[in-house]
Coordinates of C-alpha atoms in Angstrom, one line a residue:
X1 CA -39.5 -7.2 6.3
X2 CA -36.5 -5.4 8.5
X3 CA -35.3 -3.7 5.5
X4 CA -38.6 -2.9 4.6
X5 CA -39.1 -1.6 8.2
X6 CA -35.9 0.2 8.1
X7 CA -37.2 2.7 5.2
X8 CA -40.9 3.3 6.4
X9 CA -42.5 5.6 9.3
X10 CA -44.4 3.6 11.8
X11 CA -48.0 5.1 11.6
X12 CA -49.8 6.3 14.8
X13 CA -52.1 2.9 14.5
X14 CA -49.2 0.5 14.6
X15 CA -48.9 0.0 11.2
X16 CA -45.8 0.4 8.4
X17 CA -45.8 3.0 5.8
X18 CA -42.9 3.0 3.5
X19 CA -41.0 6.2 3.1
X20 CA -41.0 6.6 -0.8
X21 CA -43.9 5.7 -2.8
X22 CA -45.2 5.9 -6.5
X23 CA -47.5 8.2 -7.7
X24 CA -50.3 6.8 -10.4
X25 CA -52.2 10.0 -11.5
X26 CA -51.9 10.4 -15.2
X27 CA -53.2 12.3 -17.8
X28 CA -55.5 11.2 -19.9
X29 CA -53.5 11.4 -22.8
X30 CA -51.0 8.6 -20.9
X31 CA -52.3 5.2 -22.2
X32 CA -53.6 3.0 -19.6
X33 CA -51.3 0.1 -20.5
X34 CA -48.3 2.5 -19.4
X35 CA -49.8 2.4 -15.9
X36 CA -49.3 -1.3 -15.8
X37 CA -45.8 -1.5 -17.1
X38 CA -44.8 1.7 -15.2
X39 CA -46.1 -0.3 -11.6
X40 CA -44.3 -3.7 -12.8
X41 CA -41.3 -1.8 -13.4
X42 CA -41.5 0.1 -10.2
X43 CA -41.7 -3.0 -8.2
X44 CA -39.0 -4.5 -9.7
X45 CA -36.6 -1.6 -8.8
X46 CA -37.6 -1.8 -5.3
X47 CA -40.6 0.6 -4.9
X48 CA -42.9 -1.1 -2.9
X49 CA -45.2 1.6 -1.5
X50 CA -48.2 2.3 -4.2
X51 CA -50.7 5.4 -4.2
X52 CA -54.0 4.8 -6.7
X53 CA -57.2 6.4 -6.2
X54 CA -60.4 5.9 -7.7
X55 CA -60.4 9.2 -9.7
X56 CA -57.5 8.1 -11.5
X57 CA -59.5 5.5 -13.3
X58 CA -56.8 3.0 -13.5
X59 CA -56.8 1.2 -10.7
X60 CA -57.8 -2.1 -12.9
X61 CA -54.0 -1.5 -14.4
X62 CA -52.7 -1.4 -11.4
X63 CA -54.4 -4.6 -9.9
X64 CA -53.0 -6.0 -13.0
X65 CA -49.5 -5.0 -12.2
X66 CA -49.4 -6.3 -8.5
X67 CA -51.0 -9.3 -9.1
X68 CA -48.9 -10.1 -12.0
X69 CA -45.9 -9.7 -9.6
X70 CA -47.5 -11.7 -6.7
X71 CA -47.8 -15.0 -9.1
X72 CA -44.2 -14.5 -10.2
X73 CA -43.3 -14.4 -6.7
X74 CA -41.5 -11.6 -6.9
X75 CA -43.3 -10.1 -4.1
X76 CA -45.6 -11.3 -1.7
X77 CA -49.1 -9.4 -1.0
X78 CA -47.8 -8.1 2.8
X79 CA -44.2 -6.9 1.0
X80 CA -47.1 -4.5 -1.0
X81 CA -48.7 -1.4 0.6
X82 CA -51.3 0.1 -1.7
X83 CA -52.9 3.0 -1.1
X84 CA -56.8 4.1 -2.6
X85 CA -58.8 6.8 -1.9
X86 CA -62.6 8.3 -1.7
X87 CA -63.5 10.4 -4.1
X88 CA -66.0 13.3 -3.5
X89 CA -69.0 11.7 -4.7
X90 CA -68.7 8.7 -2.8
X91 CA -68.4 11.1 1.0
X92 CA -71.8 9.9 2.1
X93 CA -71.9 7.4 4.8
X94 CA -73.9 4.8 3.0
X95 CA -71.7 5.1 -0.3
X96 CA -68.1 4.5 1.6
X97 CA -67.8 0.9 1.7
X98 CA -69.0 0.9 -1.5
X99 CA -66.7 2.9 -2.9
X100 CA -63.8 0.9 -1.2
X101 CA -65.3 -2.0 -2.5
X102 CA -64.9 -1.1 -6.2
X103 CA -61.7 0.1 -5.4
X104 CA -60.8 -3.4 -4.0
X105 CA -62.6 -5.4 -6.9
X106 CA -60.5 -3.1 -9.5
X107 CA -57.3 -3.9 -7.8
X108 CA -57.5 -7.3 -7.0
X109 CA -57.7 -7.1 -3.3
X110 CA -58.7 -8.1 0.0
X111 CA -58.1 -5.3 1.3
X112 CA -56.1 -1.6 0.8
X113 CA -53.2 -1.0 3.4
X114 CA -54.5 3.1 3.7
X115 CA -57.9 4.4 2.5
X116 CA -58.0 7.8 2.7
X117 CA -60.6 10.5 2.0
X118 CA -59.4 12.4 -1.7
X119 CA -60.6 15.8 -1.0
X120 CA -63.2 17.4 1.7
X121 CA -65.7 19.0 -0.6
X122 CA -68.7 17.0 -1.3
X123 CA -70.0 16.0 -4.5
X124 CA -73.3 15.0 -6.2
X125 CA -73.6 11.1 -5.7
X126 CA -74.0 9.3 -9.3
X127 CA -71.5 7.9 -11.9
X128 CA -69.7 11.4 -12.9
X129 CA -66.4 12.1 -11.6
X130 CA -67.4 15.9 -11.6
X131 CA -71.1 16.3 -12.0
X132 CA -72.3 20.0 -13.2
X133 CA -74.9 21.7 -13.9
X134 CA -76.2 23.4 -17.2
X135 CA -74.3 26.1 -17.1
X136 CA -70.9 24.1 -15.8
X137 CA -71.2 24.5 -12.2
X138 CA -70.4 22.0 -10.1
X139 CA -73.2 20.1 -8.4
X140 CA -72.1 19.7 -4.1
X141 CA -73.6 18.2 -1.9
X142 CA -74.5 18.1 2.1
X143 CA -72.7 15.6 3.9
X144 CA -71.0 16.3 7.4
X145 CA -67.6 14.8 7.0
X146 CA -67.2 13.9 10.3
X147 CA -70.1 11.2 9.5
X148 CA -67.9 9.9 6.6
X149 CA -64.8 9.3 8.7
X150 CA -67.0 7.3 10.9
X151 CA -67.5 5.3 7.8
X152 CA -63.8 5.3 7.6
X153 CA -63.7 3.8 10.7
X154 CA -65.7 1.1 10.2
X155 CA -63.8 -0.2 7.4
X156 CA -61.1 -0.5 9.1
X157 CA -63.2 -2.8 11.2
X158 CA -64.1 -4.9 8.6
X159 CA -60.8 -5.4 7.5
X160 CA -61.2 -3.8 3.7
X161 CA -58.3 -1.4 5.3
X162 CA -55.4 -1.6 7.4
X163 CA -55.2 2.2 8.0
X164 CA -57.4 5.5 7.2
X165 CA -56.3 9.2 6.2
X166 CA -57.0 11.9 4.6
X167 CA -56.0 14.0 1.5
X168 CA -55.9 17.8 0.7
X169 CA -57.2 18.6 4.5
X170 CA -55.9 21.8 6.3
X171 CA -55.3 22.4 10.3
X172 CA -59.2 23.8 10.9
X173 CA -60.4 20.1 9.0
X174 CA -58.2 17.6 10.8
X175 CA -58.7 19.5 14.1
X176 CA -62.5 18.7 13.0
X177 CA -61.4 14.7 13.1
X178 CA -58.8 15.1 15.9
X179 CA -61.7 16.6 18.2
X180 CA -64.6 14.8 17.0
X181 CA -66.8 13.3 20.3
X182 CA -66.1 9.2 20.2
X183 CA -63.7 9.5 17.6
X184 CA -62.4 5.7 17.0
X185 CA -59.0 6.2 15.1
X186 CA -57.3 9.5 14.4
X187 CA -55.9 9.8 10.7
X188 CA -52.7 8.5 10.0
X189 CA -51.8 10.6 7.6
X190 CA -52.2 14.0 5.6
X191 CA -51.4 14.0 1.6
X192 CA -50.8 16.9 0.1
X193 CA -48.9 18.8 -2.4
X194 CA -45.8 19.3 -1.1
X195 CA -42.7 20.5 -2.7
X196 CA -39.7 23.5 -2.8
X197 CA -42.1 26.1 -4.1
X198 CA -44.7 24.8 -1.6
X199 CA -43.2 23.5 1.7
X200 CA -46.2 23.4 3.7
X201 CA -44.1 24.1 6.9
X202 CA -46.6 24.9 9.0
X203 CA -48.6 21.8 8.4
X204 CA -46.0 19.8 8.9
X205 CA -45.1 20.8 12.0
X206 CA -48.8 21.0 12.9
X207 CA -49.0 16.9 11.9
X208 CA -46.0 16.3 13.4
X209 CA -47.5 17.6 16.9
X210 CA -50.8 15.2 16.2
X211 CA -48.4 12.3 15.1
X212 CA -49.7 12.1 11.9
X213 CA -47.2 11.5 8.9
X214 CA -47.1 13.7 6.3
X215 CA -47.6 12.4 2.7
X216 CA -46.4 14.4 -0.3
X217 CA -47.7 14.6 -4.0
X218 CA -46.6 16.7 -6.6
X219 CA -42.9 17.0 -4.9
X220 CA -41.3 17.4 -8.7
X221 CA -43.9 19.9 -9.9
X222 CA -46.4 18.6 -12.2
X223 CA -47.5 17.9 -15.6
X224 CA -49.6 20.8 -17.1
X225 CA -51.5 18.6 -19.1
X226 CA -53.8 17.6 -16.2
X227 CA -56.6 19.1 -15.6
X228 CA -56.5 20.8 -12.4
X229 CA -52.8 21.6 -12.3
X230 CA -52.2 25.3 -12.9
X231 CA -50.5 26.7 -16.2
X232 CA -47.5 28.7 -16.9
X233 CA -46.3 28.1 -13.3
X234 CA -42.1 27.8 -13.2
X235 CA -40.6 24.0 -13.4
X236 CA -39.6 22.7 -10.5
X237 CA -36.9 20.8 -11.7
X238 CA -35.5 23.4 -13.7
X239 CA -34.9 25.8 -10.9
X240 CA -31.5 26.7 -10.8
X241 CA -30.6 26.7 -7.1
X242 CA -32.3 23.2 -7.3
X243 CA -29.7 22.3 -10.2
X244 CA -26.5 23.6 -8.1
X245 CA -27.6 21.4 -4.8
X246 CA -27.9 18.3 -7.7
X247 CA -24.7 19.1 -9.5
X248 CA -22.9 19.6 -6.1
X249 CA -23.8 16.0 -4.9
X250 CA -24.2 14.4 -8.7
X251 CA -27.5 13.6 -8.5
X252 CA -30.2 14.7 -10.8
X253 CA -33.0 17.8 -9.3
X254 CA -36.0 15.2 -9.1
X255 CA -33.7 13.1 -6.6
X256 CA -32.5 16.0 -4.1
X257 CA -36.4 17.1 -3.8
X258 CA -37.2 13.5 -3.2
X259 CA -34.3 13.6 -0.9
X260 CA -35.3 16.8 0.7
X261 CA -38.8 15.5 2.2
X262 CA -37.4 12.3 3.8
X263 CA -34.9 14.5 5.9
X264 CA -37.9 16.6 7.0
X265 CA -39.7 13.1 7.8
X266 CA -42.0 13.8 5.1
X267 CA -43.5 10.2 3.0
X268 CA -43.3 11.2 -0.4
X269 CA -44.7 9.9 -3.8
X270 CA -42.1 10.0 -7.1
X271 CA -44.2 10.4 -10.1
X272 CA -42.9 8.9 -13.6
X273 CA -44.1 6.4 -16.2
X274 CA -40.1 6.8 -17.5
X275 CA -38.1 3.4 -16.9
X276 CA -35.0 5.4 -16.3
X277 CA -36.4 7.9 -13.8
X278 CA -38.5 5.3 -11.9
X279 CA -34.7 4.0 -11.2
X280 CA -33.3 7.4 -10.8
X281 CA -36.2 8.7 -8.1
X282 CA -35.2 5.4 -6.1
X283 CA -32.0 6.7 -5.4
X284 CA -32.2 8.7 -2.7
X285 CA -31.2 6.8 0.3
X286 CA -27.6 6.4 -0.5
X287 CA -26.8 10.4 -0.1
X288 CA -27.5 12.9 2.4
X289 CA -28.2 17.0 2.0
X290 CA -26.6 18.9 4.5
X291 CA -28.2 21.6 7.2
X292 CA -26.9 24.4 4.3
X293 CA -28.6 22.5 1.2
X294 CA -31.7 22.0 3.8
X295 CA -32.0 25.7 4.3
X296 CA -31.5 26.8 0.8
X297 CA -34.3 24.6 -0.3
X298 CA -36.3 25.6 2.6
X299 CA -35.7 29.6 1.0
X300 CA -37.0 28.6 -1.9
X301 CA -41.0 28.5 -0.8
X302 CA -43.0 30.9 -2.6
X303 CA -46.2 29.1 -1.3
X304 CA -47.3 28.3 -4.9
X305 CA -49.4 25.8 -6.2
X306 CA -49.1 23.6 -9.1
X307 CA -52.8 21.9 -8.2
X308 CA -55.6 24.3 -7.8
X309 CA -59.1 22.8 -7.2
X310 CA -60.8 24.5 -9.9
X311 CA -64.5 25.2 -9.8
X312 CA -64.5 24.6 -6.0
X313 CA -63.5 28.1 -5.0
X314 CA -66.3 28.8 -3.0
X315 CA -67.1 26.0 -1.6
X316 CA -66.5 26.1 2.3
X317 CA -64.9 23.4 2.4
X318 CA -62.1 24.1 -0.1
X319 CA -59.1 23.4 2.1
X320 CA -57.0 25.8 0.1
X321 CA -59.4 28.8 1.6
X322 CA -57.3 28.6 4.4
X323 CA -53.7 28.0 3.4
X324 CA -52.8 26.7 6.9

């Protein structure tokens, strides 16, 4: 458990939150079965921290993969922090425990370590992921969100989650939580694309005022296959200043912008259903970047996206209306 402790951030309700996790999101093009072997493999290397959601619709695969590795005794269930989240059409206050529920069932669980709320703009209740309309709108709904934290909350109660958090939330929407009248347990976390192109420095700092850590997705770029990520935007990993920092210290472009959000005390989540680059992206503890590198990366933001949250432009809740 020390050297588990060792690489995590302490979270600002007591709990552990190791410092590099795996990402799970897949298209849909990636068999499900990769999922599974891709988790097994990750746990084998070392990677112990594991971010699913219910949108990802593998979280069986998953539940497969940890449970395999807890009857092998290669790990035990508290070595595992798992991570789930609420999607959109689950943000009414009745449908929360619900929806953590199915998670839990899916992944073969007592309980999640971090349940956090996927993205503040409410949708339709039912069994589609994206319900539309007619004419391919999507179909929102009311719901104050402040009444879905409080649902939050009271799983956390219950004991179906050790922690609670939320995803894809700007300052105006956690200031919303952070200044909400009773509020039980402030958010221990903020997930959100973060990367060289898109540093989010501003948030951070803002989180880092409020103690509360700062989880990154998407910190190699993305795959354009998905659905919401944006096309024809530059790779990441192919950036050439990126390249030079990597050659310099011989390590490969994916590992010095791992690298890059641990020395900014940023948690961040290495995406790859690739044996040998599940290995590589858990290499980043035995170098260092240097102030120089730091600032070189930190030049290269061009506050650009790789995930846009199509179809929810106008919603007022799209956190990306207000960048900050």
């Amino acid at each position: 458990m020390n050297q588990i402790r060792s690489l995590s951030v302490k979270l600002n309700d007591g709990h552990f939150m190791p410092l590099l996790g795996i990402g799970t999101s897949a298209p849909d093009q990636v068999p499900k079965s990769e999922v599974e072997k891709a988790i097994k493999i990750a746990i084998d290397v070392g990677y112990r921290h594991i971010d699913s959601a219910y949108l990802y619709q593998n979280e069986e695969e998953i539940g497969q993969a940890i449970r395999k590795k807890i009857d092998s005794g290669t790990v035990t269930r508290q070595d595992i922090f798992c991570t789930s989240k609420l999607w959109s059409t689950f943000l009414r206050p009745e449908l929360v425990q619900t929806a953590l529920e199915k998670s839990l069932k899916k992944l073969q669980l007592s309980y999640v370590n971090l349940y956090i709320i996927h993205f503040p703009v409410p949708l339709k209740p039912g069994e589609d992921l994206y319900p539309k309309d007619m004419h391919g709108k999507f179909l929102f709904d009311t719901v104050d969100l402040l009444t879905t934290w409080e649902a939050l909350e009271k799983c956390k109660d219950a004991g179906l989650t050790k922690s609670i958090g939320v995803s894809n939330f700007n300052r105006k929407q956690l200031e919303m939580i952070l200044n909400k009248p009773g509020l039980k347990y402030k958010p221990v976390c903020n997930q959100v694309e973060c990367h060289p192109y898109h540093n989010q420095s501003k948030l951070l700092e803002f989180c880092k005022s409020k103690n509360i850590a700062l989880i990154a997705y998407g910190a190699l770029g993305s795959d354009s296959n998905k659905e919401w990520v944006t096309k024809n935007n530059p790779v990441l990993l192919e950036d050439p200043v990126l390249k030079a920092i990597a050659e310099k210290h011989r390590r490969t472009p994916a590992q010095v912008a791992l690298r890059y959000q641990l020395q900014r005390d940023v948690v961040v989540l290495a995406k790859s259903f690739d044996e040998k680059r599940i290995k590589e992206n858990f290499q980043v503890f035995g170098f260092r970047l240097t102030p120089e590198d730091m600032k070189t990366l930190d030049g290269l933001n061009r506050n650009m996206r790789y995930f846009e949250a199509a179809g929810f432009s106008d919603h007022q809740n799209n956190p990306f209306l207000d960048e900050y």
